[in-house]
XYZ file of C-alpha atoms in Angstrom:
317
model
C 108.162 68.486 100.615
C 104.527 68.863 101.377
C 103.264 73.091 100.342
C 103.391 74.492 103.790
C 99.568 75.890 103.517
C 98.778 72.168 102.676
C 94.974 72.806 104.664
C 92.421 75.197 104.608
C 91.389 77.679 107.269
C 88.769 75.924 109.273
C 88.081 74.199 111.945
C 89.045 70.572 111.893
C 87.518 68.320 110.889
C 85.361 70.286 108.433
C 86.725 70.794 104.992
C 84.905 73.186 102.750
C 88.016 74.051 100.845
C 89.930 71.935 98.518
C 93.180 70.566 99.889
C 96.547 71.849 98.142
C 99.222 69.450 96.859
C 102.690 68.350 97.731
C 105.035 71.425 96.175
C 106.698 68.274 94.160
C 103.376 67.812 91.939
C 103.987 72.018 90.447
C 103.943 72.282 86.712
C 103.187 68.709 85.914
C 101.584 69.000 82.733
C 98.315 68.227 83.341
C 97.986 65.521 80.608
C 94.071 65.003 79.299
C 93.087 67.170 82.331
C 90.236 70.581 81.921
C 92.037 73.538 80.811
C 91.846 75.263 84.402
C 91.719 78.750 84.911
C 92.624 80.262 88.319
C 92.145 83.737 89.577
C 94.156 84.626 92.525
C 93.984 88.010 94.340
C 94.490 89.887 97.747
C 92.550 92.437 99.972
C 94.371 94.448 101.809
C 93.580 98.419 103.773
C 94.863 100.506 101.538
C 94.885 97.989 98.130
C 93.525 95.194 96.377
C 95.242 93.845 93.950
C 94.916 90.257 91.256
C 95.329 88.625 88.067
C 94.421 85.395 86.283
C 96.110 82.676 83.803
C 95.513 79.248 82.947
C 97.073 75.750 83.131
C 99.518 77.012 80.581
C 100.510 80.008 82.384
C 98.409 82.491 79.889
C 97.785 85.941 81.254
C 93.874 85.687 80.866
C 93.078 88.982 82.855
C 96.195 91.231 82.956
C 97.445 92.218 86.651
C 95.426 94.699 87.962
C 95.649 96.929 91.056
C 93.996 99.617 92.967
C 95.382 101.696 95.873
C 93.412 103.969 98.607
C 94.717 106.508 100.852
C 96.123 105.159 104.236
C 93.246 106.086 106.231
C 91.020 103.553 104.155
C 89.939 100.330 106.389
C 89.875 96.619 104.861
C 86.299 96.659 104.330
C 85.881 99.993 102.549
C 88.567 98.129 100.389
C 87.273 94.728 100.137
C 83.569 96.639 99.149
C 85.495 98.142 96.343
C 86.633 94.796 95.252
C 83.286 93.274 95.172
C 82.249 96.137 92.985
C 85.168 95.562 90.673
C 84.323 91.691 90.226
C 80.934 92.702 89.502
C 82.494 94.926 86.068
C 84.252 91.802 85.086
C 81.227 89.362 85.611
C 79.677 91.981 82.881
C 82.774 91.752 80.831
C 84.344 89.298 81.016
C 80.873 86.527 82.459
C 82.772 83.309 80.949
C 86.262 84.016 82.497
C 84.834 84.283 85.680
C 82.802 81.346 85.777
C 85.250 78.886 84.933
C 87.449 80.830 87.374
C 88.655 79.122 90.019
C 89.537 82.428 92.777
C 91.976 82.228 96.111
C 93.571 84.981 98.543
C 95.826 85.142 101.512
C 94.787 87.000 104.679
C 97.403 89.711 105.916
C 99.444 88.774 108.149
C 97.652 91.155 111.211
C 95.093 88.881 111.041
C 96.512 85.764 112.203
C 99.620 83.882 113.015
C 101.783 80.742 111.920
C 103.542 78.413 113.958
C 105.650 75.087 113.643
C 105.301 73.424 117.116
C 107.732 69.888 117.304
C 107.255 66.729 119.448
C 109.415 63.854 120.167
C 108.947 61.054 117.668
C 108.223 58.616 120.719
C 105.268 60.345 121.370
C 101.783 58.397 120.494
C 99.607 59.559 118.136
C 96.312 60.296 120.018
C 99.139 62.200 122.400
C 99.939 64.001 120.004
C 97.164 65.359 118.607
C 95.877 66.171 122.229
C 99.097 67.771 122.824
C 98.254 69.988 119.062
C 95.279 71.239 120.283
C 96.671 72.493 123.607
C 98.948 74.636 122.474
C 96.727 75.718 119.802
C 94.639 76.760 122.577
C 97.236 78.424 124.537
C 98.151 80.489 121.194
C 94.722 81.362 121.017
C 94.220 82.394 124.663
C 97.463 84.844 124.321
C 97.093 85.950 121.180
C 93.227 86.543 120.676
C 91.864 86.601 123.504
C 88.805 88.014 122.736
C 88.237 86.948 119.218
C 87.088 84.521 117.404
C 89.045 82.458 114.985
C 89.637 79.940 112.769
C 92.434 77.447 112.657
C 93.899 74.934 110.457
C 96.769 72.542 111.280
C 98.915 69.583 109.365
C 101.518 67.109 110.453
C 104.576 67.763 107.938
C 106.508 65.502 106.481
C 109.772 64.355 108.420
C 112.034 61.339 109.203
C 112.205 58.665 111.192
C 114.799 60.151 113.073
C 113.449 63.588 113.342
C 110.677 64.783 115.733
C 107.184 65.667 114.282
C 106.968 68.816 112.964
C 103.241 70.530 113.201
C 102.603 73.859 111.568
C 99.412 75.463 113.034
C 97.571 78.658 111.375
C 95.333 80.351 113.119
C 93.423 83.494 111.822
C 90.522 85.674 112.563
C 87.060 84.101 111.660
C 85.337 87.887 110.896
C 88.062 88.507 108.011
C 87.363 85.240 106.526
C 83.502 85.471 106.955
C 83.535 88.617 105.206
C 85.267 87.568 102.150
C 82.952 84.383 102.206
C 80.431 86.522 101.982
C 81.565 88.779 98.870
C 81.701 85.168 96.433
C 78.577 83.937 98.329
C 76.557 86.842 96.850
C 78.389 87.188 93.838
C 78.146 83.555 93.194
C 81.830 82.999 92.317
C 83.925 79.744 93.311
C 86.304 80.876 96.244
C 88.262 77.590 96.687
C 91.474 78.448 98.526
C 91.937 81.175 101.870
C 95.352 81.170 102.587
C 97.510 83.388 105.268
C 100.360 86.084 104.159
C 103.381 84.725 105.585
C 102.402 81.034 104.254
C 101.844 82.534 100.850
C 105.567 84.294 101.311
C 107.285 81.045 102.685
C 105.350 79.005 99.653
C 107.005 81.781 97.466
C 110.430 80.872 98.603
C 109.993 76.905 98.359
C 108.487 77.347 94.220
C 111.780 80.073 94.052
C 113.959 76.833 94.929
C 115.496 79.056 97.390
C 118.151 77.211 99.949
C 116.624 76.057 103.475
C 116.895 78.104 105.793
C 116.190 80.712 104.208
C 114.602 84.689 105.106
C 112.440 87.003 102.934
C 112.176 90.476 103.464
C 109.010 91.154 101.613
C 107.679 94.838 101.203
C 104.225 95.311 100.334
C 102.379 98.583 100.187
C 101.824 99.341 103.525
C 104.345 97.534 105.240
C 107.454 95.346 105.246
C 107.075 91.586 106.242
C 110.297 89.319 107.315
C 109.886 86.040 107.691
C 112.424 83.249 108.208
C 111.829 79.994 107.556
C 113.581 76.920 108.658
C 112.688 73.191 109.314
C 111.607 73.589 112.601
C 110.460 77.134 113.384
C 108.949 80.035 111.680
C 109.581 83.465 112.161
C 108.574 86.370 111.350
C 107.906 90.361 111.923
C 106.097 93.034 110.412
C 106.898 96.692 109.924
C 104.579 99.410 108.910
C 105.227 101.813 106.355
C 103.521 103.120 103.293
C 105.639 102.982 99.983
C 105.340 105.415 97.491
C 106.411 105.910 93.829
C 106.530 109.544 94.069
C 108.511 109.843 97.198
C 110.300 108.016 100.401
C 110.296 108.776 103.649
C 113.765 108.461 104.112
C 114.062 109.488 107.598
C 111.347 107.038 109.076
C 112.007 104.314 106.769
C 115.573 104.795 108.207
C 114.272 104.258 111.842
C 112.243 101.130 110.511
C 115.577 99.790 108.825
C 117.108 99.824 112.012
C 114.060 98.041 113.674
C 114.601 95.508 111.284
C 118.087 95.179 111.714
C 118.299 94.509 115.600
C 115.448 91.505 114.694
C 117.911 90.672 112.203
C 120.754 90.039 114.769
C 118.580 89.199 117.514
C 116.995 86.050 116.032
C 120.596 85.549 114.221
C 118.404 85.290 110.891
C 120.875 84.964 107.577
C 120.296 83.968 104.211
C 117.795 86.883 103.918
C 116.335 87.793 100.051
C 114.646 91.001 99.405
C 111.258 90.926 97.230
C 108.217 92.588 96.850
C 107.490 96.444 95.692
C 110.784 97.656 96.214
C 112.232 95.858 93.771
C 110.407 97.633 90.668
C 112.476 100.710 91.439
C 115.921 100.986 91.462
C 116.552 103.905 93.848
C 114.729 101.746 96.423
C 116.600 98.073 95.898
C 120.086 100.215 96.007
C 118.758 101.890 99.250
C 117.774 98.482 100.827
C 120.813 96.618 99.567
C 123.095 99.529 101.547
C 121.183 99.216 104.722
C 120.748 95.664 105.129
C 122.298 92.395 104.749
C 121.043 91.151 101.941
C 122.204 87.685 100.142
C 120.143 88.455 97.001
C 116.663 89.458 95.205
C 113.659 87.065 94.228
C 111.277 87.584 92.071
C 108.409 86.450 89.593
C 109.290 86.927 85.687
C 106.283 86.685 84.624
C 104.686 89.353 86.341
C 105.783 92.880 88.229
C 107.353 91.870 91.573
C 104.382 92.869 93.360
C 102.415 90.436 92.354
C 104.569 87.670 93.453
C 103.120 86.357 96.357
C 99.127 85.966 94.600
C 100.983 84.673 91.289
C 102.184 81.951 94.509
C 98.787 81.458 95.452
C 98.017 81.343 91.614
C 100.365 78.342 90.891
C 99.049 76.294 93.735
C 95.074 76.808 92.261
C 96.631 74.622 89.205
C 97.112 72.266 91.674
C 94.541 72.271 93.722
């Protein structure tokens, strides 16, 4: 099955990013190939957060993260980033050259869709038919921004209707992160979006289609459901901390999440992400929610496991 952030984040037909490859082609060993080093990482308002390793999966720069209080905007964050990557082109100059960097957007800043079509429609119908409802998604959903969207016929059967996934995200979050590697003069090859990133997470995990991830992040907790024809998914905010929970509103939230839960009649649902480092918190999720099981990385904390995601499909790239 084809990775489902196959293209990049721009407008059709221009391609400044490198394409990604079918999920099938992971860990091939990349016989008589470059040693390629990749350098994934994510911006987010109150973090940033990244690591990097090589063909062979060897930690070259050891996960890192850094965390800002929750009044702290994206760009005050992203600004801090920059300055970080400048300390590591001092340090570590020869790493970062032959790095080869990617991120995800958050998942505020955009949206994902499947949209399906009978197979008996015609081609040039169908891609007229794409870009109207792209359209109409924009028109509802950002109605006074501007974006950027990306969008990829998947893979299906004969016998099954096309299957279209559309990503559409805001063009200012993107610039701005251009902008950082433009002046830095580092090699930003892949932008992909959050809940792609957590749906690619679940395909490398092998985990049974259809299947549901409740991710928690920092600030928030993402669900998104997956299944051959539709994507879903929600997200609720709250701030995680090691020191202490807010039991009472993270209560209220798990309640939110469990009416979505029966009102899209989502099963199959795996918990990942931050909560999983800590064992008061897993035990507390695993009471309050229907959960089927936990995913996670091995080869790096659990909160790292969507960018070490976006760091096995840089191999690829």
């Amino acid at each position: 099955m084809r990775p489902i952030d196959k293209l990049p984040l721009l407008e059709p037909p221009k391609e400044k990013y490198t394409l990604l490859p079918p999920l099938s082609k992971l860990n091939i060993p990349l016989l008589g190939k470059k040693q390629r080093v990749v350098f994934p990482f994510v911006v987010d308002s109150v973090f940033y957060r990244g690591l990097s390793f090589d063909s062979e999966h060897r930690i070259l720069l050891k996960p890192f993260e850094k965390t800002y209080p929750e009044e702290t905007t994206f760009e005050e964050v992203l600004e801090q980033f920059k300055e970080e990557l400048k300390e590591l082109k001092l340090q570590r100059e020869e790493l970062l050259k032959k790095a080869v960097f990617g991120t995800y957007i958050p998942a505020r800043f955009g949206l994902v869709r499947i949209y399906t079509f009978p197979r008996t429609i015609k081609k040039a119908e169908l891609l007229q038919s794409v870009e109207l409802y792209i359209q109409e998604d924009i028109s509802e959903n950002f109605p006074h921004t501007e974006v950027l969207y990306s969008y990829d016929i998947l893979e299906s059967s004969e016998n099954e209707p096309y299957r279209v996934l559309v990503t559409i995200v805001e063009s200012e979050i993107v610039r701005k992160i251009e902008s950082v590697f433009e002046e830095l003069d580092l090699n930003l090859e892949v932008i992909s979006y959050e809940p792609v990133c957590l749906i690619n997470f679940g395909l490398l995990k092998g985990l049974p289609e259809p299947f549901t991830i409740l991710y928690t992040e920092r600030n928030k907790i993402l669900i998104v459901s997956y299944r051959r024809d539709n994507i879903l998914y929600e997200t609720f905010s709250y701030l995680f901390s090691e020191d202490k929970v807010a039991e009472d509103l993270l209560n209220l939230i798990i309640w939110d999440i469990r009416n979505y839960i029966v009102l899209n009649d989502i099963s199959n649902i795996y918990l990942a992400g931050i909560v999983t480092e800590y064992e008061h918190l897993t035990e507390f999720f695993l009471e309050k929610l229907p959960i089927f099981g936990i995913v996670s990385v091995d080869k790096v904390p659990d909160r790292y496991a969507l960018v070490y995601t976006l760091g096995e499909r840089l191999l690829n790239v």
